[in-house]
Amino acid sequence: MTLLRVLTKKQIVLITLIFSMLLVFMILTITAGNMKKAMIDQRAAQRWSNGGEDFSQVSCFFADGEAITFNEIMGFRGYIESSIKEASLTAPSNNARAYIDAYSSIGTVNIRSERSALETAAIGIGGDFFLFHPLELVNGAYFSGHDLMQDAVILDEEAAWHLFGSSDIIGMPVSIGGVNHYVRGVIKRETGRMWEGAGLSGGVAYISNDSLSLYGQTMGIRSYEVVMPNPVSGFAYRVVTEKFGFSEERMKVVDNTARFNLQPLALVILDVGLRSMQSYAIRFPYWENYARGYEDILAFLLVFQVLFLVTPVTMMLVIVFVVSKREIRKWVALRRKRKHDYKYEGYEKF
């Protein structure tokens, strides 16, 4: 109360404004941090390295007519292994692999059960797809692109209820292209405006890339993802772009681990307007569309974070400058007064 009595009303309002803006900055920062943590598809490197910072997740998305083959993926795996060996890098633990990767294709399939039939969107997966995309399981388990038998299928709840009238269907057979496949798991599909806009507006089946290419309709492998050691900034990104022969017309390469950091988000802000223009045909999978949408949101939040941090800090610096200048003037005036008083009393020295 004593301090409030000393301060003027104008000073109280100014201090309240400064602390209010700093509070808004903290709320925006916490909100942005929670958004980043919620995007699990972008955090495979943190999960794989148990929170370490020396691994990076990099994704490649290929344009129409530029789909890659399994042989190209095998060649790239050999290139990764040699790059890791040359850099004397190790796995995150003794029993772990030095890197993980996944690839996927987008298409459609006709699925039949004894009860019903369904034409649905499908993701053909290979490698460690579900390590990158740990979808929420309602029942069952994931399968791997490394499995010997590539006859597993994971359905979302909507597709499961349409085909069987239940989500408790683990092990049940379905026919895809006249070939039996078996339900390995049922997942909960993400819903909401952002997910629907990203392309997840209907049922989805997850099958092996081999099954999709043989028994469904697809334009080939259009997405490749890898988590690998990143001893220095940009190492993993450079390995990927050098091997695949990066060009904007052929593919889009994303450093998922760093994409929500300050500098990349600042580039998103600088690209406003131009970011929506695209002269090459790349169809992003729903998880990348979702992440790109949140890039825009986080860049928007960053603008206000800067605003609500720089403004009060600037105000405080101005206040310190004004107060310091005033105190210096008082000090100078006091020295002059004392010098004058001494001279008046006949003293030669101050």
C-alpha positions as a printed NumPy array, in Angstrom:
array([[  0.   ,   0.   ,   0.   ],
       [  2.892,   2.353,   0.766],
       [  4.271,   1.863,  -2.76 ],
       [  0.848,   2.584,  -4.303],
       [  0.656,   5.823,  -2.367],
       [  4.047,   6.913,  -3.733],
       [  3.199,   6.059,  -7.345],
       [  1.025,   8.303,  -9.455],
       [ -2.08 ,   6.98 , -11.204],
       [ -0.277,   7.213, -14.542],
       [  2.629,   5.145, -13.226],
       [  0.273,   2.478, -11.81 ],
       [ -1.509,   2.185, -15.173],
       [  1.836,   1.9  , -16.993],
       [  3.155,  -0.816, -14.667],
       [ -0.138,  -2.735, -14.927],
       [  0.04 ,  -2.546, -18.711],
       [  3.616,  -3.856, -18.766],
       [  2.844,  -6.834, -16.53 ],
       [ -0.366,  -7.586, -18.451],
       [  1.544,  -7.769, -21.736],
       [  4.209,  -9.998, -20.174],
       [  1.44 , -12.263, -18.868],
       [ -0.079, -12.498, -22.364],
       [  3.385, -13.347, -23.723],
       [  3.736, -16.193, -21.216],
       [  0.257, -17.538, -22.075],
       [  1.038, -17.451, -25.811],
       [  4.381, -19.193, -25.221],
       [  2.776, -21.973, -23.167],
       [ -0.002, -22.37 , -25.756],
       [  2.515, -22.638, -28.609],
       [  4.576, -25.166, -26.64 ],
       [  1.526, -27.346, -26.001],
       [  0.605, -27.238, -29.699],
       [  4.077, -28.423, -30.673],
       [  3.991, -31.275, -28.144],
       [  0.572, -32.404, -29.388],
       [  1.842, -33.01 , -32.945],
       [  3.192, -36.497, -32.337],
       [  3.843, -37.157, -36.042],
       [  6.536, -34.445, -35.901],
       [  8.258, -35.795, -32.771],
       [  9.57 , -39.189, -33.882],
       [ 13.197, -38.128, -33.312],
       [ 12.508, -37.168, -29.672],
       [ 10.756, -40.49 , -29.036],
       [ 13.442, -42.559, -30.763],
       [ 16.326, -40.868, -28.932],
       [ 14.483, -40.734, -25.57 ],
       [ 14.394, -36.943, -25.585],
       [ 17.933, -36.459, -26.893],
       [ 18.768, -33.632, -29.275],
       [ 21.3  , -35.385, -31.517],
       [ 18.746, -37.079, -33.797],
       [ 16.614, -35.494, -36.487],
       [ 13.455, -36.454, -38.374],
       [ 13.407, -35.583, -42.07 ],
       [ 10.538, -36.185, -44.509],
       [ 10.414, -36.179, -48.32 ],
       [  7.236, -35.722, -50.335],
       [  7.439, -36.447, -54.049],
       [  5.553, -34.746, -56.868],
       [  3.176, -36.382, -59.337],
       [  5.112, -38.639, -61.652],
       [  8.124, -38.638, -59.321],
       [  7.212, -41.587, -57.09 ],
       [ 10.228, -43.52 , -55.836],
       [ 10.72 , -47.27 , -55.993],
       [ 11.603, -49.745, -53.286],
       [ 15.022, -50.226, -54.948],
       [ 15.68 , -46.485, -54.57 ],
       [ 14.755, -46.734, -50.897],
       [ 17.159, -49.653, -50.436],
       [ 19.888, -47.602, -52.109],
       [ 19.178, -44.693, -49.822],
       [ 19.332, -46.948, -46.759],
       [ 22.808, -48.011, -47.813],
       [ 23.776, -44.348, -48.249],
       [ 22.487, -43.534, -44.732],
       [ 24.477, -46.405, -43.237],
       [ 27.677, -45.32 , -44.958],
       [ 27.12 , -41.678, -43.932],
       [ 26.581, -42.719, -40.309],
       [ 29.675, -44.931, -40.395],
       [ 31.849, -42.206, -41.92 ],
       [ 30.73 , -39.765, -39.226],
       [ 31.417, -42.385, -36.479],
       [ 27.86 , -42.031, -35.14 ],
       [ 26.071, -44.523, -32.923],
       [ 22.546, -45.669, -32.06 ],
       [ 20.678, -44.102, -29.102],
       [ 21.212, -47.324, -27.091],
       [ 23.218, -50.532, -27.386],
       [ 20.317, -52.627, -28.686],
       [ 18.833, -49.993, -31.006],
       [ 19.322, -49.364, -34.682],
       [ 21.255, -46.291, -35.757],
       [ 18.278, -45.035, -37.761],
       [ 14.644, -45.844, -38.578],
       [ 12.692, -45.048, -41.715],
       [  9.264, -45.429, -43.271],
       [  7.626, -44.917, -46.621],
       [  4.017, -44.696, -47.698],
       [  1.657, -44.329, -50.62 ],
       [ -1.858, -42.934, -50.852],
       [ -4.702, -44.625, -52.697],
       [ -8.027, -46.399, -52.444],
       [ -9.091, -50.025, -51.908],
       [-12.269, -52.086, -51.97 ],
       [-12.623, -54.102, -48.775],
       [-15.18 , -56.868, -48.318],
       [-16.287, -58.663, -45.186],
       [-18.967, -61.325, -44.791],
       [-21.348, -58.549, -43.767],
       [-20.622, -55.629, -46.098],
       [-18.295, -53.975, -48.599],
       [-16.53 , -50.624, -48.522],
       [-14.486, -48.518, -50.892],
       [-12.194, -46.405, -48.738],
       [ -9.066, -44.288, -48.753],
       [ -5.965, -46.289, -47.953],
       [ -2.42 , -45.661, -46.8  ],
       [  0.086, -48.227, -48.044],
       [  2.861, -48.407, -45.475],
       [  6.404, -49.71 , -45.39 ],
       [  9.226, -49.712, -42.866],
       [  8.521, -48.417, -39.351],
       [  5.491, -46.319, -40.296],
       [  3.74 , -46.606, -36.938],
       [  6.854, -45.488, -35.057],
       [  6.47 , -42.196, -36.916],
       [  2.679, -42.173, -36.66 ],
       [  1.567, -43.805, -33.383],
       [ -2.173, -43.693, -34.053],
       [ -4.498, -44.2  , -31.093],
       [ -5.503, -47.871, -30.961],
       [ -8.998, -48.839, -29.856],
       [ -8.201, -52.542, -30.188],
       [ -5.348, -54.7  , -31.418],
       [ -1.825, -53.693, -32.369],
       [  0.255, -52.167, -35.143],
       [  2.018, -54.112, -37.864],
       [  5.364, -53.387, -39.481],
       [  6.49 , -53.06 , -43.059],
       [  9.284, -55.47 , -42.088],
       [  6.819, -58.307, -41.297],
       [  7.248, -61.486, -43.346],
       [  3.523, -61.689, -44.077],
       [  2.132, -58.504, -45.587],
       [ -1.554, -59.399, -45.123],
       [ -2.407, -57.185, -42.14 ],
       [ -4.886, -54.334, -42.205],
       [ -5.721, -51.633, -39.672],
       [ -9.131, -49.991, -39.91 ],
       [-10.462, -46.879, -38.282],
       [-13.63 , -47.169, -36.196],
       [-15.865, -45.89 , -38.986],
       [-14.658, -48.538, -41.438],
       [-14.792, -51.257, -38.761],
       [-18.431, -50.513, -37.913],
       [-19.367, -50.344, -41.591],
       [-17.778, -53.728, -42.36 ],
       [-18.516, -55.636, -39.144],
       [-20.854, -53.571, -36.97 ],
       [-18.24 , -53.67 , -34.197],
       [-14.734, -52.541, -33.319],
       [-13.901, -55.822, -31.542],
       [-12.781, -57.543, -34.747],
       [ -9.109, -58.422, -34.257],
       [ -8.116, -61.362, -36.439],
       [-11.237, -61.176, -38.601],
       [-10.664, -61.765, -42.336],
       [-11.455, -59.245, -45.069],
       [-10.999, -59.529, -48.805],
       [ -8.919, -56.942, -50.637],
       [ -8.703, -57.54 , -54.377],
       [ -9.957, -61.077, -53.807],
       [ -7.089, -61.862, -51.402],
       [ -7.631, -62.491, -47.697],
       [ -6.189, -59.98 , -45.239],
       [ -6.648, -59.97 , -41.485],
       [ -7.596, -57.145, -39.177],
       [ -4.614, -56.406, -36.932],
       [ -6.001, -53.32 , -35.208],
       [ -8.723, -50.686, -35.017],
       [ -7.792, -47.044, -34.529],
       [ -9.593, -43.927, -33.424],
       [ -9.683, -41.473, -36.312],
       [ -8.827, -37.855, -35.563],
       [-11.73 , -35.474, -36.093],
       [-12.189, -31.719, -36.293],
       [-11.983, -28.916, -38.803],
       [ -8.185, -29.018, -39.118],
       [ -8.046, -32.785, -39.664],
       [-10.887, -32.714, -42.19 ],
       [ -9.205, -29.887, -44.073],
       [ -5.963, -31.89 , -44.051],
       [ -7.688, -34.752, -45.874],
       [ -8.867, -36.989, -43.044],
       [-12.583, -36.536, -43.708],
       [-13.565, -40.174, -44.23 ],
       [-12.613, -43.717, -43.337],
       [ -9.027, -44.885, -43.81 ],
       [ -7.484, -48.337, -44.033],
       [ -3.786, -48.953, -43.401],
       [ -2.315, -51.88 , -45.34 ],
       [  1.122, -52.791, -46.599],
       [  2.43 , -50.835, -49.56 ],
       [  2.725, -54.127, -51.469],
       [ -0.972, -54.885, -50.942],
       [ -2.039, -51.402, -51.982],
       [  0.053, -51.512, -55.159],
       [ -1.225, -54.997, -56.056],
       [ -4.884, -54.857, -55.053],
       [ -5.799, -51.169, -54.902],
       [ -5.286, -47.94 , -56.781],
       [ -2.224, -45.825, -56.013],
       [  0.243, -43.467, -57.675],
       [  3.229, -45.098, -55.983],
       [  5.455, -44.281, -53.034],
       [  5.207, -40.529, -52.54 ],
       [  6.396, -40.122, -48.956],
       [  9.641, -41.135, -47.246],
       [ 10.587, -40.412, -43.625],
       [ 13.738, -41.054, -41.659],
       [ 15.061, -40.516, -38.138],
       [ 18.84 , -40.544, -38.072],
       [ 21.756, -39.063, -36.113],
       [ 22.194, -35.332, -36.508],
       [ 25.532, -34.5  , -34.83 ],
       [ 25.59 , -30.984, -36.264],
       [ 22.705, -28.826, -37.382],
       [ 21.532, -29.748, -40.869],
       [ 23.518, -33.018, -41.17 ],
       [ 20.462, -35.279, -41.608],
       [ 18.734, -32.813, -43.936],
       [ 21.868, -32.593, -46.086],
       [ 22.232, -36.393, -46.331],
       [ 18.627, -36.728, -47.523],
       [ 18.734, -33.926, -50.094],
       [ 22.103, -34.978, -51.506],
       [ 21.036, -38.59 , -52.074],
       [ 17.651, -37.893, -53.623],
       [ 18.927, -35.02 , -55.776],
       [ 16.791, -32.302, -54.276],
       [ 14.808, -29.981, -56.529],
       [ 11.595, -28.119, -55.685],
       [  9.946, -29.462, -58.837],
       [ 10.614, -33.059, -57.807],
       [ 10.1  , -33.076, -54.053],
       [  9.595, -31.155, -50.847],
       [ 12.011, -31.917, -48.   ],
       [ 11.032, -31.044, -44.437],
       [ 13.187, -31.06 , -41.308],
       [ 10.361, -32.066, -38.955],
       [ 12.467, -31.743, -35.813],
       [ 13.354, -28.102, -36.435],
       [ 10.291, -26.893, -38.349],
       [  8.657, -25.224, -35.325],
       [ 11.794, -23.467, -34.118],
       [ 12.141, -19.686, -34.22 ],
       [ 14.027, -19.336, -37.513],
       [ 11.803, -21.65 , -39.632],
       [  8.66 , -19.997, -38.267],
       [ 10.127, -16.581, -39.057],
       [ 10.617, -17.758, -42.657],
       [  6.959, -18.816, -42.752],
       [  6.022, -15.265, -41.716],
       [  8.249, -13.784, -44.428],
       [  6.67 , -16.135, -47.   ],
       [  3.114, -14.986, -46.275],
       [  1.226, -14.863, -49.549],
       [  3.938, -16.697, -51.494],
       [  3.521, -19.792, -49.31 ],
       [  0.072, -20.438, -50.807],
       [  1.434, -20.38 , -54.366],
       [  2.671, -23.682, -55.761],
       [  3.921, -24.342, -59.288],
       [  4.582, -28.058, -58.798],
       [  2.139, -30.891, -58.053],
       [  2.819, -32.451, -54.662],
       [ -0.048, -34.124, -52.861],
       [  0.82 , -34.085, -49.182],
       [ -0.517, -36.831, -46.897],
       [ -2.969, -35.724, -44.241],
       [ -0.369, -35.589, -41.436],
       [  1.837, -33.182, -43.404],
       [ -1.14 , -30.997, -44.363],
       [ -2.069, -30.863, -40.678],
       [  1.475, -29.877, -39.695],
       [  1.606, -27.176, -42.395],
       [ -1.645, -25.748, -41.078],
       [ -0.173, -25.528, -37.594],
       [  2.985, -23.95 , -38.991],
       [  0.801, -21.047, -40.089],
       [ -0.93 , -20.877, -36.691],
       [  2.355, -21.003, -34.77 ],
       [  3.877, -18.351, -37.047],
       [  0.833, -16.161, -36.323],
       [  1.299, -16.733, -32.584],
       [  5.004, -15.9  , -32.926],
       [  4.133, -12.447, -34.26 ],
       [  2.075, -11.741, -31.149],
       [  4.698, -13.313, -28.868],
       [  7.272, -10.887, -30.231],
       [  4.809,  -8.007, -29.954],
       [  3.891,  -8.763, -26.341],
       [  7.534,  -9.247, -25.342],
       [  9.29 ,  -6.442, -27.206],
       [  6.696,  -3.79 , -26.327],
       [  6.849,  -4.108, -22.505],
       [ 10.637,  -4.601, -22.552],
       [ 10.981,  -1.431, -24.645],
       [  8.676,   0.413, -22.257],
       [ 10.749,  -0.726, -19.268],
       [ 13.967,   0.376, -20.967],
       [ 12.432,   3.781, -21.712],
       [ 11.319,   4.094, -18.087],
       [ 14.805,   3.158, -16.854],
       [ 16.341,   5.692, -19.252],
       [ 13.969,   8.485, -18.182],
       [ 14.398,   7.739, -14.479],
       [ 18.185,   7.481, -14.852],
       [ 18.306,  10.759, -16.744],
       [ 16.201,  12.449, -14.074],
       [ 18.398,  11.108, -11.267],
       [ 21.543,  12.238, -13.095],
       [ 20.081,  15.716, -13.436],
       [ 19.273,  15.761,  -9.715],
       [ 22.778,  14.592,  -8.891],
       [ 24.354,  17.273, -11.126],
       [ 22.102,  19.947,  -9.633],
       [ 23.016,  18.811,  -6.121],
       [ 26.745,  18.98 ,  -6.914],
       [ 26.356,  22.496,  -8.294],
       [ 24.386,  23.59 ,  -5.255],
       [ 26.94 ,  22.151,  -2.859],
       [ 29.791,  23.778,  -4.802],
       [ 27.979,  27.089,  -4.71 ],
       [ 27.358,  26.754,  -0.965],
       [ 31.012,  25.98 ,  -0.277],
       [ 32.169,  28.954,  -2.314],
       [ 29.709,  31.194,  -0.517],
       [ 31.114,  30.036,   2.832],
       [ 34.673,  30.852,   1.64 ],
       [ 35.932,  27.332,   0.919],
       [ 38.333,  26.9  ,  -1.996],
       [ 37.724,  23.174,  -2.508],
       [ 34.583,  21.248,  -3.234]])
